mmCIF file of C-alpha atoms and ligand atoms in Angstrom:
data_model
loop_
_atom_site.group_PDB
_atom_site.id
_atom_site.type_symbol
_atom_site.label_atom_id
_atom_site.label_comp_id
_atom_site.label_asym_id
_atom_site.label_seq_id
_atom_site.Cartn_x
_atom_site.Cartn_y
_atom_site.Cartn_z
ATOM 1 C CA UNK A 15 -141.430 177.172 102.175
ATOM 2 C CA UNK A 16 -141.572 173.478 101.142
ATOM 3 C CA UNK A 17 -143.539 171.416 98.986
ATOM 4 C CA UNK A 18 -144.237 167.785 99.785
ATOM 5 C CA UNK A 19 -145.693 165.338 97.772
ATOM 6 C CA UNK A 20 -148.149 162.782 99.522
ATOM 7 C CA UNK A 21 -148.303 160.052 96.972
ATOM 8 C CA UNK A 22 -151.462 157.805 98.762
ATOM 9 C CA UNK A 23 -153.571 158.816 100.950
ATOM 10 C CA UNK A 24 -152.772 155.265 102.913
ATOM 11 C CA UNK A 25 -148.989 157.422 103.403
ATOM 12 C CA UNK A 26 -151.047 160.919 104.171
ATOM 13 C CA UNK A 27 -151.190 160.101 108.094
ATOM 14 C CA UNK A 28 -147.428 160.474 107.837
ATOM 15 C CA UNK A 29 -147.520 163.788 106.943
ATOM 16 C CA UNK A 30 -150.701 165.061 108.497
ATOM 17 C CA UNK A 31 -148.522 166.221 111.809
ATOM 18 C CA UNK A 32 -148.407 169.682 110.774
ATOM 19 C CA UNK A 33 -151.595 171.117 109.721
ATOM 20 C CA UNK A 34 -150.668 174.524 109.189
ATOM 21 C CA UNK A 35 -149.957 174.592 105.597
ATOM 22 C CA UNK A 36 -152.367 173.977 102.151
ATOM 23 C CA UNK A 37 -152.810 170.619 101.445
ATOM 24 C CA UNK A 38 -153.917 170.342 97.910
ATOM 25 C CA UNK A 39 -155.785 167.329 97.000
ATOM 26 C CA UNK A 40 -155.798 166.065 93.366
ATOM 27 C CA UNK A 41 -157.660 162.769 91.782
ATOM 28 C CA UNK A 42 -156.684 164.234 87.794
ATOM 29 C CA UNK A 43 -159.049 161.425 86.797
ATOM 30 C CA UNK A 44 -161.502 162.809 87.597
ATOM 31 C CA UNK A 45 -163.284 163.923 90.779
ATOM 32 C CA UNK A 46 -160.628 167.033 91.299
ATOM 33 C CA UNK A 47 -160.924 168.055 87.632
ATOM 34 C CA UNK A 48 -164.867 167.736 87.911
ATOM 35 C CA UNK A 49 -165.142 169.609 90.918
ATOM 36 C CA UNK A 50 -163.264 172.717 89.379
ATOM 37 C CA UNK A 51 -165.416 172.446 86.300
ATOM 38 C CA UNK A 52 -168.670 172.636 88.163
ATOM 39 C CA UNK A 53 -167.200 175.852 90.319
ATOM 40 C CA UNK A 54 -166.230 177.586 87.097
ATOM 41 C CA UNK A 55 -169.357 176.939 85.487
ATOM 42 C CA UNK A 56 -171.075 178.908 88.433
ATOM 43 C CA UNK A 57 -172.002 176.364 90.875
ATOM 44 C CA UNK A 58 -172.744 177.979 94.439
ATOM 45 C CA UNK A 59 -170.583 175.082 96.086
ATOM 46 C CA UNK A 60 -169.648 171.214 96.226
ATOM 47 C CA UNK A 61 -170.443 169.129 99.051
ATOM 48 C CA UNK A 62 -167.968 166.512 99.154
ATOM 49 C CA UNK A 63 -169.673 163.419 100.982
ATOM 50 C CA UNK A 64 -167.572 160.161 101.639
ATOM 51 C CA UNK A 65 -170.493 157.694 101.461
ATOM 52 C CA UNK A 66 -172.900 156.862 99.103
ATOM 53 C CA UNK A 67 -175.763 156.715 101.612
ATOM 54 C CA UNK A 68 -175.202 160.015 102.242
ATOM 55 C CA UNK A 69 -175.458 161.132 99.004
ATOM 56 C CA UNK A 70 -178.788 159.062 98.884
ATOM 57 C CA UNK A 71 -180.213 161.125 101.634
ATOM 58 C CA UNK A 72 -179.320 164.315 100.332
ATOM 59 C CA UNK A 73 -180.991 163.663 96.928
ATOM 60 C CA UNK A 74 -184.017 162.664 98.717
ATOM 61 C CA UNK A 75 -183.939 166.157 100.286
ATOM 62 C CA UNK A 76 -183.815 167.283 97.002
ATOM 63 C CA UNK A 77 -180.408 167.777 96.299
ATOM 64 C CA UNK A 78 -178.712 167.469 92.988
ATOM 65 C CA UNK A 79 -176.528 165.002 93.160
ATOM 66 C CA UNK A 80 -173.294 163.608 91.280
ATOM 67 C CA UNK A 81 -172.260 160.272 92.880
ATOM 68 C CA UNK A 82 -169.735 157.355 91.285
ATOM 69 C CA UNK A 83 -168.208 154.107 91.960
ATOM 70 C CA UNK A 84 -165.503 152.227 90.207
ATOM 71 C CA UNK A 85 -166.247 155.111 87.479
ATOM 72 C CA UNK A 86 -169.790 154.420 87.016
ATOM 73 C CA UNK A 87 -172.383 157.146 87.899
ATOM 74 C CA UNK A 88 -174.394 155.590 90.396
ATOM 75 C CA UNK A 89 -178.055 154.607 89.375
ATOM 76 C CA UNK A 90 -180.015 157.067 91.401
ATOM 77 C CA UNK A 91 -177.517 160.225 90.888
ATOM 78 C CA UNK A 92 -177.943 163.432 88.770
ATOM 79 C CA UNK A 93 -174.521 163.481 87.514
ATOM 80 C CA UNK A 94 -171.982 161.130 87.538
ATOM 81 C CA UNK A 95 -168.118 162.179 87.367
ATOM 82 C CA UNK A 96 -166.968 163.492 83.922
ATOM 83 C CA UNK A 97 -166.434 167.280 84.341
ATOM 84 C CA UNK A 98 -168.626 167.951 80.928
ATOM 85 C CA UNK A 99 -171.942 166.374 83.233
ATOM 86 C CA UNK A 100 -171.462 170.075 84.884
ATOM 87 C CA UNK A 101 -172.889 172.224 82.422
ATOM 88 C CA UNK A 102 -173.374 175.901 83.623
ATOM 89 C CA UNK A 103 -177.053 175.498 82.329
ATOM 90 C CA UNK A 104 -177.891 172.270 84.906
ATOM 91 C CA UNK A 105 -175.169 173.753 87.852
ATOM 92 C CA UNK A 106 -175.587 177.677 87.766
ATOM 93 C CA UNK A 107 -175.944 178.640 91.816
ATOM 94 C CA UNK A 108 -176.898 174.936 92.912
ATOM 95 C CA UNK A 109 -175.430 173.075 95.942
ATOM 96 C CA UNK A 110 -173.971 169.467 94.802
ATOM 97 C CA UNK A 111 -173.322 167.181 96.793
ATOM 98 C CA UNK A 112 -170.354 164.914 95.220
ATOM 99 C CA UNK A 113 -169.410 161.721 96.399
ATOM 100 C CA UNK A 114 -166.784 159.259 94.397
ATOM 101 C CA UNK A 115 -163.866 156.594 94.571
ATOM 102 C CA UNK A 116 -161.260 157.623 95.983
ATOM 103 C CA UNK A 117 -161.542 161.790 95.236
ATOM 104 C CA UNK A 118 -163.687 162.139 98.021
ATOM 105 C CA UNK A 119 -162.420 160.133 100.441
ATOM 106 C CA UNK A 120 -158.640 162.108 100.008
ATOM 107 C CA UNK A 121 -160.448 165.769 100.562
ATOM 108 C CA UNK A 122 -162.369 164.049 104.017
ATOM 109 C CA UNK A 123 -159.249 162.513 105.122
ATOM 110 C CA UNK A 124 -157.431 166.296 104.514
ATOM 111 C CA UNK A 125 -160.463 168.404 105.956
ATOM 112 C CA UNK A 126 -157.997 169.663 109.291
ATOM 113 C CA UNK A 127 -155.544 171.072 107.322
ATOM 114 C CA UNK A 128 -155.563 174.718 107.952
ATOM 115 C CA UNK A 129 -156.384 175.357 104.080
ATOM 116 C CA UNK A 130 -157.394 172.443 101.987
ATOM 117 C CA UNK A 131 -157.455 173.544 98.126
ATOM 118 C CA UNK A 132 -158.647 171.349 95.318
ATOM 119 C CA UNK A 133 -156.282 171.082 92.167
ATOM 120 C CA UNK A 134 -156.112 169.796 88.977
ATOM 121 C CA UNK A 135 -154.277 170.811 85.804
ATOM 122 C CA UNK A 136 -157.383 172.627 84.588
ATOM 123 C CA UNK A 137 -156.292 175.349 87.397
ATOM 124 C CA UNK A 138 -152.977 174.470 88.152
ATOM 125 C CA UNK A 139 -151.513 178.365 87.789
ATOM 126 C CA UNK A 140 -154.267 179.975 89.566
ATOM 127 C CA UNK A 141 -153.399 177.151 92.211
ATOM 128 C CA UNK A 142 -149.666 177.646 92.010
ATOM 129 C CA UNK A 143 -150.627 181.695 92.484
ATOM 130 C CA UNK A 144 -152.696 180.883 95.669
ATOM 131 C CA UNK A 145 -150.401 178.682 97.030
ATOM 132 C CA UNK A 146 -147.207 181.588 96.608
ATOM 133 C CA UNK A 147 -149.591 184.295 97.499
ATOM 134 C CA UNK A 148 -150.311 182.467 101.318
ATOM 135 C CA UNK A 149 -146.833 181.957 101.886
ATOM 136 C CA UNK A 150 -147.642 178.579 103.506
ATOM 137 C CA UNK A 151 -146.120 174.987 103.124
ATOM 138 C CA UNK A 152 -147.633 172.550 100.159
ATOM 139 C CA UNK A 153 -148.743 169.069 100.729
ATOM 140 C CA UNK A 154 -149.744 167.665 97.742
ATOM 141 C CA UNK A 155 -151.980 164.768 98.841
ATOM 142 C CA UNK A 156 -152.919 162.253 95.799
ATOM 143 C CA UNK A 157 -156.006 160.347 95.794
ATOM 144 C CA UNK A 158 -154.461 157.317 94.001
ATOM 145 C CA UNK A 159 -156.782 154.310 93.570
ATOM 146 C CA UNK A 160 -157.418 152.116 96.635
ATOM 147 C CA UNK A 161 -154.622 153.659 98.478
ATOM 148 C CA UNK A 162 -152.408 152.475 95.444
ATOM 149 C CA UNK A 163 -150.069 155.182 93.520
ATOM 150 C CA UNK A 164 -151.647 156.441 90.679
ATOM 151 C CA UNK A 165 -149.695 157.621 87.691
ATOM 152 C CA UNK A 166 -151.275 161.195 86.782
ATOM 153 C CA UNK A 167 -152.146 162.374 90.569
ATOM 154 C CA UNK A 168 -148.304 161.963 90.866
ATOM 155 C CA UNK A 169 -147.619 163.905 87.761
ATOM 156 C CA UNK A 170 -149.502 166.810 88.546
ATOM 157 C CA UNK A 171 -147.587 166.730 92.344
ATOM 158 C CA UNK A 172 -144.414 167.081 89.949
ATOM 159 C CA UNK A 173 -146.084 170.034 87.863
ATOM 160 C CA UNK A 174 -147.222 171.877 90.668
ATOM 161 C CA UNK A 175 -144.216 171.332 92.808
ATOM 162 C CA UNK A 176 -142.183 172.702 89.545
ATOM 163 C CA UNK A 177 -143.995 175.888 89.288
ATOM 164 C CA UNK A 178 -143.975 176.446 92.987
ATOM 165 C CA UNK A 179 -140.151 175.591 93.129
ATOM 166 C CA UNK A 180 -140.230 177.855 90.190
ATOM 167 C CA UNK A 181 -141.748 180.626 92.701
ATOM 168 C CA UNK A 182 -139.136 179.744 95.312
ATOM 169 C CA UNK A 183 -140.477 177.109 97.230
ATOM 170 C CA UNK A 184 -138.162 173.926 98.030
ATOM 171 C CA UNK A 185 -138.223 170.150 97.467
ATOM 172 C CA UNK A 186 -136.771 168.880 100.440
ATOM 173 C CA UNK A 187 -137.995 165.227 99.808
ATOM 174 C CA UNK A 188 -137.364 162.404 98.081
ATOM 175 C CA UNK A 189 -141.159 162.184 97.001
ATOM 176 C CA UNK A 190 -141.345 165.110 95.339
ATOM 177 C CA UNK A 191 -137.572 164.475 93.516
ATOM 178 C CA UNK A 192 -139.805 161.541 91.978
ATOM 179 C CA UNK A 193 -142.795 163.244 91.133
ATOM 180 C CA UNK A 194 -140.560 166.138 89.749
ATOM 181 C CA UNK A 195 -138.616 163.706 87.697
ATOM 182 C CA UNK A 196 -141.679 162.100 86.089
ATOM 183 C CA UNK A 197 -142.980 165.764 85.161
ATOM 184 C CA UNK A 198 -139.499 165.894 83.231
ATOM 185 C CA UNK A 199 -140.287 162.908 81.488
ATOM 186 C CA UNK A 200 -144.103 163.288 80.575
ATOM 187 C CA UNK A 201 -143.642 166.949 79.137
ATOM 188 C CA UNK A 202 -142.673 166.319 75.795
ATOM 189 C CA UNK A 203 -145.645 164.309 75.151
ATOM 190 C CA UNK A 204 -148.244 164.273 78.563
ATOM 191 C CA UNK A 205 -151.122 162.326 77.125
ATOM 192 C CA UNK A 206 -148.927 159.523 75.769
ATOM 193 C CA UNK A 207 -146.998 159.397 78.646
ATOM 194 C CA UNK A 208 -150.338 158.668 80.859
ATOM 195 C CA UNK A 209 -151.697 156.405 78.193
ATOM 196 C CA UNK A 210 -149.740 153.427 80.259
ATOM 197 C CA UNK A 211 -151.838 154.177 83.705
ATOM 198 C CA UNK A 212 -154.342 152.094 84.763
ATOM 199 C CA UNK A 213 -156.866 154.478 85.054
ATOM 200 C CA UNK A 214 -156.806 155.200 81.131
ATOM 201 C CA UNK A 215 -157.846 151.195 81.429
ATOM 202 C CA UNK A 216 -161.039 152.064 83.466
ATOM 203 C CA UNK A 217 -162.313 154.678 81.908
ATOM 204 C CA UNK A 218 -161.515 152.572 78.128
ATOM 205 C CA UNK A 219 -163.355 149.449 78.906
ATOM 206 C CA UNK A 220 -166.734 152.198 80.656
ATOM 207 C CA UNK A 221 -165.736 153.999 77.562
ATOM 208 C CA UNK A 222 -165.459 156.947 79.386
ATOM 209 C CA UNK A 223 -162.061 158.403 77.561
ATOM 210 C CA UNK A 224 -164.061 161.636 76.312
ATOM 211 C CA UNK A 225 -162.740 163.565 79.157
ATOM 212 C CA UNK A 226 -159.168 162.629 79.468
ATOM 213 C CA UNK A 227 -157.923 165.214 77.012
ATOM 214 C CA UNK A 228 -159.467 168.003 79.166
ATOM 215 C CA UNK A 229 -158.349 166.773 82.191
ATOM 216 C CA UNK A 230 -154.985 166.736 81.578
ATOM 217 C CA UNK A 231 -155.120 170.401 79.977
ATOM 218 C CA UNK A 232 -153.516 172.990 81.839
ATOM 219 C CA UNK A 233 -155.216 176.070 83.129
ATOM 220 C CA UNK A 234 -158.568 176.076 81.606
ATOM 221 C CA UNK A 235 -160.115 176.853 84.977
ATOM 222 C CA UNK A 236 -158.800 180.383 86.533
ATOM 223 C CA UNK A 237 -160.268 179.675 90.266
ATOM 224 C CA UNK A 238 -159.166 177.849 93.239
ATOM 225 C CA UNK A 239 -162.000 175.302 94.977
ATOM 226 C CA UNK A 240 -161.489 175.903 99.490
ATOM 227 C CA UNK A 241 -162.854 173.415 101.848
ATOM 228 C CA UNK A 242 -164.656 176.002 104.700
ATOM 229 C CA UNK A 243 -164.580 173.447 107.683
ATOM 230 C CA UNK A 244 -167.691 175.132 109.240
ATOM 231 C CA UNK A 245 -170.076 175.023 106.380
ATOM 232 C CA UNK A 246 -168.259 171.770 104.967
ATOM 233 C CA UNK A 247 -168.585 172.618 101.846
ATOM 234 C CA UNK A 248 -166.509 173.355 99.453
ATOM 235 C CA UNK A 249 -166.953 176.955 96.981
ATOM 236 C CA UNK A 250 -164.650 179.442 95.498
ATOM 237 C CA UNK A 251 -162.342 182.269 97.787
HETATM 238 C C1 MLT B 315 -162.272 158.613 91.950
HETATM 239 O O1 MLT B 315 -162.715 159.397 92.826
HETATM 240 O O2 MLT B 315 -161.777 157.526 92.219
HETATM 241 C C2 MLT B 315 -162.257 158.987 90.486
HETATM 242 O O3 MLT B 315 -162.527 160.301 90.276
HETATM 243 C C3 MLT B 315 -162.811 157.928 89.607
HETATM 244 C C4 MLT B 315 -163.372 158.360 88.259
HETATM 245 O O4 MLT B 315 -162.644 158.495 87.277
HETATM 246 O O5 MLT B 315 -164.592 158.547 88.172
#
């Protein structure tokens, strides 16, 4: 079994050909992270939504709703996208609709893949377990930022693909040599290393930097978000 690293989704119709594998889509900062946080804190399921209009007409069906852009919660949503808006007490067996940046967009371009699982470091082992237990190829598709390489989506591809190699998966490709290699030289000291990314610039100047600690802390989170194409929603397996 191999593990891939997608490191844009602008790249990800390259390596959409074969759909019968997990494609594992990760925005660290902060949509993936948030969406584990609301499942763990008993949410019924996420309903990822690429537009905002959509998630306009859902919250006037009565919906809750967490919606951002450019990392701002948007004006008329419920939540916006830190995973601490998702207390247990406001998300316990709701439906939320979700809609944001780039997060969003990346699990609606991966929806055909024959299992598309959310990660994030907050689940990473339970994801690395899930991913060994179906015995099926890893694409590891990062949301990045405009279609732009992002640092930390590219990190976790290195973490993940280093426990899964770790399992006995290979790295045939040069992306995931990369992404592996930048794993090796966060580790020491993760949160410095990712203090140079641009995102830790956007979420500074919205002073939004209260999260960034827990999203870049491993396995907080023991569950594994699935896409069901049917229901299109997205809920624990
Ligand atoms: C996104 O989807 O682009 C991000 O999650 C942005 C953010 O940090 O809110």
């Amino acid at each position: 079994m191999k593990v891939e690293v997608c490191f844009s989704p602008a790249l990800y119709p390259y390596y959409a050909g074969d759909n019968n594998r997990i494609t594992v889509v990760v925005d660290i900062f902060r949509a993936t992270t948030t969406i584990c946080a609301a499942l763990q804190n008993a949410a019924r399921s996420v309903i990822p939504v690429a537009s905002v209009e959509e998630a306009r007409d859902y919250k006037a069906k009565g919906y809750l709703v967490g919606a951002e852009r450019n990392v701002k919660r948007c004006d008329f949503a419920d939540f916006g996208n830190s995973p601490f808006d998702y207390a247990a007490e406001k998300v316990k067996d709701m439906d939320i609709v979700f809609t944001t940046t780039n997060g969003t967009q990346a699990i609606d371009m991966a929806k055909d893949s024959d299992i598309l699982a959310v990660g994030a470091f907050s689940n990473i082992d339970a994801l690395a377990d899930f991913c060994f237990g179906k015995q099926k190829d890893v694409c590891v598709l990062c949301a990045g930022w405009n279609n732009r390489f992002n640092m930390e989506d590219s990190l976790f591809g290195g973490a993940l693909a280093r426990k899964l190699i770790d399992k006995g998966y290979n790295s045939a490709s040069d992306a995931t040599r990369v992404a592996l290699s930048m794993w090796e030289e966060a580790l020491p000291d993760v949160r410095s290393y990712i203090d140079k990314a641009e995102h830790i610039k956007r979420l500074e100047v919205n002073s939004l930097l209260d999260s960034v600690a827990y999203c870049l802390t491993e396995n907080t989170v023991d569950l594994v978000p699935v896409y069901d194409r049917e229901t299109k929603r997205i809920s624990v397996k």
